Short mmCIF file of C-alpha atoms and ligand atoms in Angstrom, two decimals:
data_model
loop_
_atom_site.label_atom_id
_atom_site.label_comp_id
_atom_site.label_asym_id
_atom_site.label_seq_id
_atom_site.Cartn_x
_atom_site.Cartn_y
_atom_site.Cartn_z
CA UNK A 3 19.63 -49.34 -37.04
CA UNK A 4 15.99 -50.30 -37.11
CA UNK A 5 13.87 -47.63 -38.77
CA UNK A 6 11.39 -47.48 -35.60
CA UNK A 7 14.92 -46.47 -33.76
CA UNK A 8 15.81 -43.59 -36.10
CA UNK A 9 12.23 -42.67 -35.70
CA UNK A 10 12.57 -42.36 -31.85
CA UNK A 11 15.88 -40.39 -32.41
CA UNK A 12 14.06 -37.95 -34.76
CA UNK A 13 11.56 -37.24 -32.73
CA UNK A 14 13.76 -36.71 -29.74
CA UNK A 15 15.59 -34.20 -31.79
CA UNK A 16 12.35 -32.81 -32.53
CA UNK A 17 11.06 -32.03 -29.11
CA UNK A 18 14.37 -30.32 -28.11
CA UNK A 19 14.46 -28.03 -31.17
CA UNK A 20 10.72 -27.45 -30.72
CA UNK A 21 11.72 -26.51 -26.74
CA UNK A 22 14.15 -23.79 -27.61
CA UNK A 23 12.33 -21.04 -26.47
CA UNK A 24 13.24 -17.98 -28.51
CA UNK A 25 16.00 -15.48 -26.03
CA UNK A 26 14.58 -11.96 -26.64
CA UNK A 27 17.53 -9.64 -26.65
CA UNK A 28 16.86 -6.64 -24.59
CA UNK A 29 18.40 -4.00 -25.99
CA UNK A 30 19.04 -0.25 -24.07
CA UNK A 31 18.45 2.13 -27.25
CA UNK A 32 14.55 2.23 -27.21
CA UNK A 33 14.92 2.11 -23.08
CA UNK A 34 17.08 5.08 -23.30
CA UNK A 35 15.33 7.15 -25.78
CA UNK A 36 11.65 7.09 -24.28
CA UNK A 37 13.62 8.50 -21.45
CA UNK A 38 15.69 11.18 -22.79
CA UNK A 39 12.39 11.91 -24.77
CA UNK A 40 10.66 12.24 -21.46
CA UNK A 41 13.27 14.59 -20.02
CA UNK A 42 13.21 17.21 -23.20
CA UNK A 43 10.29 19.27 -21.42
CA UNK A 44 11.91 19.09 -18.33
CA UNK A 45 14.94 20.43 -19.48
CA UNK A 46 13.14 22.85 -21.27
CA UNK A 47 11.01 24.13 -18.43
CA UNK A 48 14.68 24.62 -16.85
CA UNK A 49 16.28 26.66 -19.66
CA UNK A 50 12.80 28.87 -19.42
CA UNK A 51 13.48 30.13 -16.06
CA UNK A 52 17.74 30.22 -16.58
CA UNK A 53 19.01 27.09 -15.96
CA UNK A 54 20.46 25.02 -17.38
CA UNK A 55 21.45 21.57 -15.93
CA UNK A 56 25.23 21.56 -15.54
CA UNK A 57 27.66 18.47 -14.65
CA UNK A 58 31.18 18.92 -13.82
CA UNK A 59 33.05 15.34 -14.23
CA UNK A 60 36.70 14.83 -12.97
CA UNK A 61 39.04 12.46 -14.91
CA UNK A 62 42.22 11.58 -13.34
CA UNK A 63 44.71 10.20 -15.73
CA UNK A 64 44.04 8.78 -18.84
CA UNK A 65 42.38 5.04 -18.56
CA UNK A 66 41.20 4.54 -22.27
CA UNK A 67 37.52 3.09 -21.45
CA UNK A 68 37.24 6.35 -18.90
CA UNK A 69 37.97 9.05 -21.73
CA UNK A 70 35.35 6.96 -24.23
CA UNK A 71 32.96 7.12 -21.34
CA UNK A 72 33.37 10.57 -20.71
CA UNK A 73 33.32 11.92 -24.14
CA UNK A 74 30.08 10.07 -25.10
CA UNK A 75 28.92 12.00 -21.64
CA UNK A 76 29.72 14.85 -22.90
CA UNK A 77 28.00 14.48 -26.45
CA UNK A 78 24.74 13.34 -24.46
CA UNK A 79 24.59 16.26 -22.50
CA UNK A 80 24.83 18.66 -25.35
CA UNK A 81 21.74 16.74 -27.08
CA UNK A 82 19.68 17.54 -24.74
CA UNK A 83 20.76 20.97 -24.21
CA UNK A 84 22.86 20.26 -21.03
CA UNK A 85 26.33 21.41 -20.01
CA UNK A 86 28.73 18.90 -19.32
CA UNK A 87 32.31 20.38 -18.42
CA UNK A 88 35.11 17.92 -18.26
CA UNK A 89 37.98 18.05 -15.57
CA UNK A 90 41.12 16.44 -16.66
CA UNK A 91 43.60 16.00 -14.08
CA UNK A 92 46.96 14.41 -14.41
CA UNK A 93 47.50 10.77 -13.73
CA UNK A 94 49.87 11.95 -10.53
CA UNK A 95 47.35 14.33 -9.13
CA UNK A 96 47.45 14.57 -5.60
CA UNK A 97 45.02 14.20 -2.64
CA UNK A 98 45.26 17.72 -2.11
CA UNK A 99 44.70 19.31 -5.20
CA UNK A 100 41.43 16.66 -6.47
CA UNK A 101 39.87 17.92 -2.87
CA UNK A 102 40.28 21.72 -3.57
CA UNK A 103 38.81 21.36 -7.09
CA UNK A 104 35.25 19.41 -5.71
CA UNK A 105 35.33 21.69 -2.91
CA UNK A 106 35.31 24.85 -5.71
CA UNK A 107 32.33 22.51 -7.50
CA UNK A 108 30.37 22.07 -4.14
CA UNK A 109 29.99 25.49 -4.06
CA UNK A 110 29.72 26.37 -7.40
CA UNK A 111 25.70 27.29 -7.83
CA UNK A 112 25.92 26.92 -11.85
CA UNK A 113 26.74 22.41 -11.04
CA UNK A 114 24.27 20.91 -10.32
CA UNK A 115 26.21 17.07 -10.62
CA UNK A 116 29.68 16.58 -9.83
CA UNK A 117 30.82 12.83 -11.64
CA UNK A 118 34.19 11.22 -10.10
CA UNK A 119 35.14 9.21 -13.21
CA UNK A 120 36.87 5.75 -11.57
CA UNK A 121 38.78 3.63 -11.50
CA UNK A 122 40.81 6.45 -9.73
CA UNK A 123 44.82 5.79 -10.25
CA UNK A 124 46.37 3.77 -7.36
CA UNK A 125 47.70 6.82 -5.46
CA UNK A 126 44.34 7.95 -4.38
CA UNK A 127 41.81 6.67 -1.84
CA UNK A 128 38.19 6.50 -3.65
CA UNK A 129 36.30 6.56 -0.52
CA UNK A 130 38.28 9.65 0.50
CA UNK A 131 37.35 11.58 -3.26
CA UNK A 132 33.84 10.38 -3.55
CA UNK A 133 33.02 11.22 0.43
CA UNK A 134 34.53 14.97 -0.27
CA UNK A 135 31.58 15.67 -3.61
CA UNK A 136 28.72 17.45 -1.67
CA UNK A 137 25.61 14.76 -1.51
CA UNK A 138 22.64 16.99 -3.14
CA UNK A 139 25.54 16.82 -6.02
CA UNK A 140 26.51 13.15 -5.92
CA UNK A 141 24.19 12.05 -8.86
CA UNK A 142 26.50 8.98 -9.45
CA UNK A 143 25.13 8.22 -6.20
CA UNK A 144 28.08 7.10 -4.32
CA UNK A 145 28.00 9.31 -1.41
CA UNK A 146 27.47 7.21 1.50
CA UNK A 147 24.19 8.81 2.54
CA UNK A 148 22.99 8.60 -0.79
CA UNK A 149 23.84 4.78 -0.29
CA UNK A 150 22.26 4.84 3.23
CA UNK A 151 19.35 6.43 1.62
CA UNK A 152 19.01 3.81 -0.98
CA UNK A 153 18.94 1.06 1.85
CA UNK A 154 16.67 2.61 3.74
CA UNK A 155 14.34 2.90 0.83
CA UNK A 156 14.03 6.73 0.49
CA UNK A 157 16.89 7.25 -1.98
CA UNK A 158 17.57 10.02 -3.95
CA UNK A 159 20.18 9.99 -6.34
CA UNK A 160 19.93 5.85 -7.37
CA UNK A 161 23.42 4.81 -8.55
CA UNK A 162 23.22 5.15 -12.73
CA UNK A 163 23.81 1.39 -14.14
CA UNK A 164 20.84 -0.04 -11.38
CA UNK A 165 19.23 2.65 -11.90
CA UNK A 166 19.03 1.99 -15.98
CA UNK A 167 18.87 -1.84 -15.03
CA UNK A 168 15.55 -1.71 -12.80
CA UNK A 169 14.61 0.44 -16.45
CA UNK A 170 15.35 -2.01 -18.71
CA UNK A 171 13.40 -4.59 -16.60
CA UNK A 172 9.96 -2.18 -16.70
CA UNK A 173 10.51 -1.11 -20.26
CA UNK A 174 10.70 -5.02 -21.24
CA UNK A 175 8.27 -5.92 -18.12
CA UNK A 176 10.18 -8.47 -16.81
CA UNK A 177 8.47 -9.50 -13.32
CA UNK A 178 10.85 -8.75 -10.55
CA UNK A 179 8.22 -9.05 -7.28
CA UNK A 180 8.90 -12.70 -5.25
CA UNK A 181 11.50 -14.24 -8.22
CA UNK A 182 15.00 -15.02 -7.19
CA UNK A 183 17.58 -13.09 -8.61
CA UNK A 184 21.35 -13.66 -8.33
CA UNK A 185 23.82 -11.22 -8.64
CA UNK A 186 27.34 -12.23 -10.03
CA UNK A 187 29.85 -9.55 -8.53
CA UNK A 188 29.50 -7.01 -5.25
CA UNK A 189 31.17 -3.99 -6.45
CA UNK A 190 29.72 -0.60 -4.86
CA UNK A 191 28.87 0.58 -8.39
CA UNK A 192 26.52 -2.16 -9.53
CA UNK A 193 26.69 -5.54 -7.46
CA UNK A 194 25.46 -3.69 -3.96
CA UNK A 195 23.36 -0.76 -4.86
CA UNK A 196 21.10 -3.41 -7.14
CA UNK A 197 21.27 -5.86 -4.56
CA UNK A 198 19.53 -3.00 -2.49
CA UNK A 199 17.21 -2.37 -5.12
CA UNK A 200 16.07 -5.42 -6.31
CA UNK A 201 15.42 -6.20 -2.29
CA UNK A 202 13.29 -3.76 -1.95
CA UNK A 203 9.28 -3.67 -1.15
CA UNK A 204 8.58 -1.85 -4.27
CA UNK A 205 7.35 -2.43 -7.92
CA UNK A 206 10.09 -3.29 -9.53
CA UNK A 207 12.09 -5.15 -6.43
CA UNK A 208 10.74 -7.90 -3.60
CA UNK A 209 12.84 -10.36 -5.24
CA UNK A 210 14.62 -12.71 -2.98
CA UNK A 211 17.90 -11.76 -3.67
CA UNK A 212 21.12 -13.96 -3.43
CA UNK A 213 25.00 -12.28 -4.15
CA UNK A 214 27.58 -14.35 -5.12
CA UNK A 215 31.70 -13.35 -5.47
CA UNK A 216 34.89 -14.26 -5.60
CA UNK A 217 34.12 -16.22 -2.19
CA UNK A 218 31.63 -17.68 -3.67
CA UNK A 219 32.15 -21.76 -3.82
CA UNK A 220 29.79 -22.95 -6.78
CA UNK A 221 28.58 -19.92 -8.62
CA UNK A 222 26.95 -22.68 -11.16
CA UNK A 223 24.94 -24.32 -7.88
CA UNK A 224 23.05 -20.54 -7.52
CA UNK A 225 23.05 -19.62 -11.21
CA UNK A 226 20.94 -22.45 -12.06
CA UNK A 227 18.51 -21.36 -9.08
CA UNK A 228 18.03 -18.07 -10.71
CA UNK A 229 15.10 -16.54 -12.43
CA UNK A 230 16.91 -13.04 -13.02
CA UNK A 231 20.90 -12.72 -12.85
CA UNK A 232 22.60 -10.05 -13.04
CA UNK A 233 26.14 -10.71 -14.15
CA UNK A 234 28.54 -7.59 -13.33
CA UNK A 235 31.56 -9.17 -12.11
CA UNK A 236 33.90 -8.15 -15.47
CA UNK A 237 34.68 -10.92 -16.56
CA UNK A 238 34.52 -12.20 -20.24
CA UNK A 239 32.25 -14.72 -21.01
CA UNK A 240 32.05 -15.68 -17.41
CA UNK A 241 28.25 -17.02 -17.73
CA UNK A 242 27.48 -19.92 -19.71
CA UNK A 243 24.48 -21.55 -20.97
CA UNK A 244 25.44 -24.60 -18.80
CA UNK A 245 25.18 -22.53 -15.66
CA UNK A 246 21.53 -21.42 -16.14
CA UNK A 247 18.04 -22.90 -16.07
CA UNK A 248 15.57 -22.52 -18.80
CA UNK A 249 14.03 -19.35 -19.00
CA UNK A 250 15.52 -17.11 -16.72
CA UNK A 251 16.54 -13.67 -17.20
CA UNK A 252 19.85 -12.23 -17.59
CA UNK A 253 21.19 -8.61 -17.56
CA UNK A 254 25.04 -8.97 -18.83
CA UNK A 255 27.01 -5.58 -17.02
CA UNK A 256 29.74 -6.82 -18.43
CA UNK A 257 32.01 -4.30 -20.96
CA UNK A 258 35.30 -6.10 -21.05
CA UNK A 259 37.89 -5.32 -24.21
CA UNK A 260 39.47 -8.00 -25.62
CA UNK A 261 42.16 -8.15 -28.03
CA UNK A 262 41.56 -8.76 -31.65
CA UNK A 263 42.86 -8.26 -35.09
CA UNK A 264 39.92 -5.75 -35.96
CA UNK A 265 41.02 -1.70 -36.78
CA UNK A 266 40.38 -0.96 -33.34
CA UNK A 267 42.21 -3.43 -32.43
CA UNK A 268 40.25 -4.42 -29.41
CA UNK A 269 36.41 -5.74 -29.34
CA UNK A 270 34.11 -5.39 -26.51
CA UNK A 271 32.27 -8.51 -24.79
CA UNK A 272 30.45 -9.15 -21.70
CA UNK A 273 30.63 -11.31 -18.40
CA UNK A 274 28.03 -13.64 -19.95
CA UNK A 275 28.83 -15.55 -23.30
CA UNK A 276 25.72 -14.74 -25.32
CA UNK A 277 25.71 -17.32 -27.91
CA UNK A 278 25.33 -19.90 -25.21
CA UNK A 279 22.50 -18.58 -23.44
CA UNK A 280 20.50 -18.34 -26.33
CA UNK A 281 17.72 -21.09 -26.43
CA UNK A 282 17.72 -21.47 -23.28
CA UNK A 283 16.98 -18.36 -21.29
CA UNK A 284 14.00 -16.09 -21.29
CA UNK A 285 15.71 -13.08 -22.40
CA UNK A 286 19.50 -11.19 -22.08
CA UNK A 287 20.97 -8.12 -22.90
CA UNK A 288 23.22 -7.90 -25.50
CA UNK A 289 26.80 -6.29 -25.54
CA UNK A 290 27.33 -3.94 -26.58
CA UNK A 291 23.79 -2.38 -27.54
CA UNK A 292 22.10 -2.96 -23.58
CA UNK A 293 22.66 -1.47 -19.92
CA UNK A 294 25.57 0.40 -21.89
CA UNK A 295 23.27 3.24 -23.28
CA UNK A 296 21.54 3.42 -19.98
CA UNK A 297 23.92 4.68 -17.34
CA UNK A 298 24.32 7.69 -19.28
CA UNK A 299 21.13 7.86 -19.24
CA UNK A 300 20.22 7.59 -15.90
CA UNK A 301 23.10 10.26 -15.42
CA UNK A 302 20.87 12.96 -17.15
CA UNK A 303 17.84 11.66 -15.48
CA UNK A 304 19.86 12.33 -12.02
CA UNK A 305 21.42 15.73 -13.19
CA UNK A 306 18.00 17.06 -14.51
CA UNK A 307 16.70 16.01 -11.08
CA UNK A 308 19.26 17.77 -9.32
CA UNK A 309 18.41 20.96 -10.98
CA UNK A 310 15.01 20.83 -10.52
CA UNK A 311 15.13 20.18 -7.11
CA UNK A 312 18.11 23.04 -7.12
CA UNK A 313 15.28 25.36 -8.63
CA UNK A 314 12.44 24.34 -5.94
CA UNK A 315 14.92 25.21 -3.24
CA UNK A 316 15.78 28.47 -4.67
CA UNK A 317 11.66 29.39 -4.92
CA UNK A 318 11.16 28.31 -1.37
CA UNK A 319 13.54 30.93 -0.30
CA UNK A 320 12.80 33.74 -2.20
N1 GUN B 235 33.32 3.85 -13.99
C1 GUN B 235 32.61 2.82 -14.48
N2 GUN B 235 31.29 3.02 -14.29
C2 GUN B 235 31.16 4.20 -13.65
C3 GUN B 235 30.04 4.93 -13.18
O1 GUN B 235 28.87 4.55 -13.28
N3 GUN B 235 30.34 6.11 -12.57
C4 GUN B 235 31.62 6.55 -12.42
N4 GUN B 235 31.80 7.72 -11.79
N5 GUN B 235 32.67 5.89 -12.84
C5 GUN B 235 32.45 4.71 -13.46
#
């Protein structure tokens, strides 16, 4: 080949290394601890006048990822000086029996968050358990007029993995306001709530917000359109760095376990496949290490909340 050739072909080579822009890999740890630094007066100011934030969180059965979820609840809330008590039911629990024990926590005075850990086993009808937890308790959020609350752009309790989401985008300051975001999944525990958010007429939202699903014809044709996604459909590796444009920003939801030969014998990955993306997009949270620490997180943030309004409401009527 002619040595002016080899010269274009290095230099082509050139420019496209030289164009990598460098992924920043948003990670949840310093997110999460400028928050739970932020709440240590709060919860202090609590403890001074008696109380101390208390959530009660019911476990039905025994789904592995649910009992290392909430166990590392549990240790999170003692940190910081919180109660956490754990309700574990049996797998065959019936309707009857969850219903009488968050009826005994709605009226409980000492709980100030009641925590429905799902999936829920088969048996039992989520929208009838989480519709039963009183709402000025629901600090998962998933009471409906919580929900109807957070559409209408008053909410109270925000679900916790948006919540820590909309977080990681400030702490990082990732511009939200008039981008496009797509979200990959529409489950009510991350896919809607955030599509709610991120909507919104507010700092960290007016984004022009697309949703895409299992209906969804060519995710790739509305990936590529987006400046933020949001991938929370749980599936492995689902996003690739063929299915995105150049510097956009992605938030991977994603905690799947997959099989491998390691002692634990499983290893955790997320809906987007990292390695791909890098190079190419603005910036991505890694898994595990990003939204993971938050929702816990924004858990405390919601129970603390709940107290303290729990405490204003007591003053008033004294
Ligand atoms: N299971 C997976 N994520 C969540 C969550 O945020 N809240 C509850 N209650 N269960 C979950």
């Amino acid at each position: 080949m002619p040595l002016r050739n080899l010269l274009k072909i290095e230099s082509m080579i050139l420019r496209k290394v030289k164009s990598k822009v460098e992924t920043l890999l948003l990670k949840g740890m310093p997110v999460s601890d400028t928050i739970r630094s932020g709440l240590e007066p709060r919860v202090k100011s609590l403890n001074e006048d008696g109380i101390v934030p208390q959530l009660a969180a019911i476990i039905i059965g025994d789904d592995p990822a649910s009992q290392v979820y909430v166990r590392n609840k549990s240790r999170a809330f003692d940190k910081l000086d919180c109660k956490s008590h754990t309700y574990q039911l049996e797998a065959d629990s019936n309707k009857q029996d969850v219903l009488a024990l968050i009826d005994t926590l709605n009226h409980d005075e000492e709980v100030h968050g009641i925590l429905i850990q799902l999936p829920l086993p088969g048996h039992l009808d989520s929208k009838t358990i989480l519709h039963a937890v009183s709402p000025e308790k629901d600090v998962d959020g998933f009471h409906p007029e919580n929900l109807g609350l957070l559409l209408e752009g008053n909410p109270i309790f925000i679900p916790c993995t948006p919540h820590g989401i909309l977080e990681i985008l400030k702490y990082y300051e990732i511009c939200v306001s008039g981008r496009h975001a797509v979200i990959v999944g529409r489950s009510n525990i991350v896919g809607k709530p955030m599509f709610a958010l991120l909507a919104q007429k507010f700092e960290m939202g007016n984004a022009t917000v697309t949703i895409c699903h299992t209906g969804t014809k060519d995710l790739t044709a509305h990936t590529k359109q987006a400046d933020i996604i949001i991938a929370a459909a749980g599936s492995p590796n689902m996003i690739t760095g063929d299915m995105i444009k150049a510097g956009v920003d992605i938030i991977d939801v994603g905690i799947n376990r997959v099989n491998d030969d390691s002692e634990k014998g499983y290893k955790l990955i997320g809906d987007v496949n990292t390695e791909s993306v890098m190079g190419i997009a603005n910036s991505v949270t890694p898994v595990p290490g990003g939204v993971g620490p938050m929702t816990i997180t924004m858990l405390l943030v919601n129970t603390v909340m709940s107290a303290e309004k729990n405490r204003e409401l007591i003053a008033c009527q004294s």
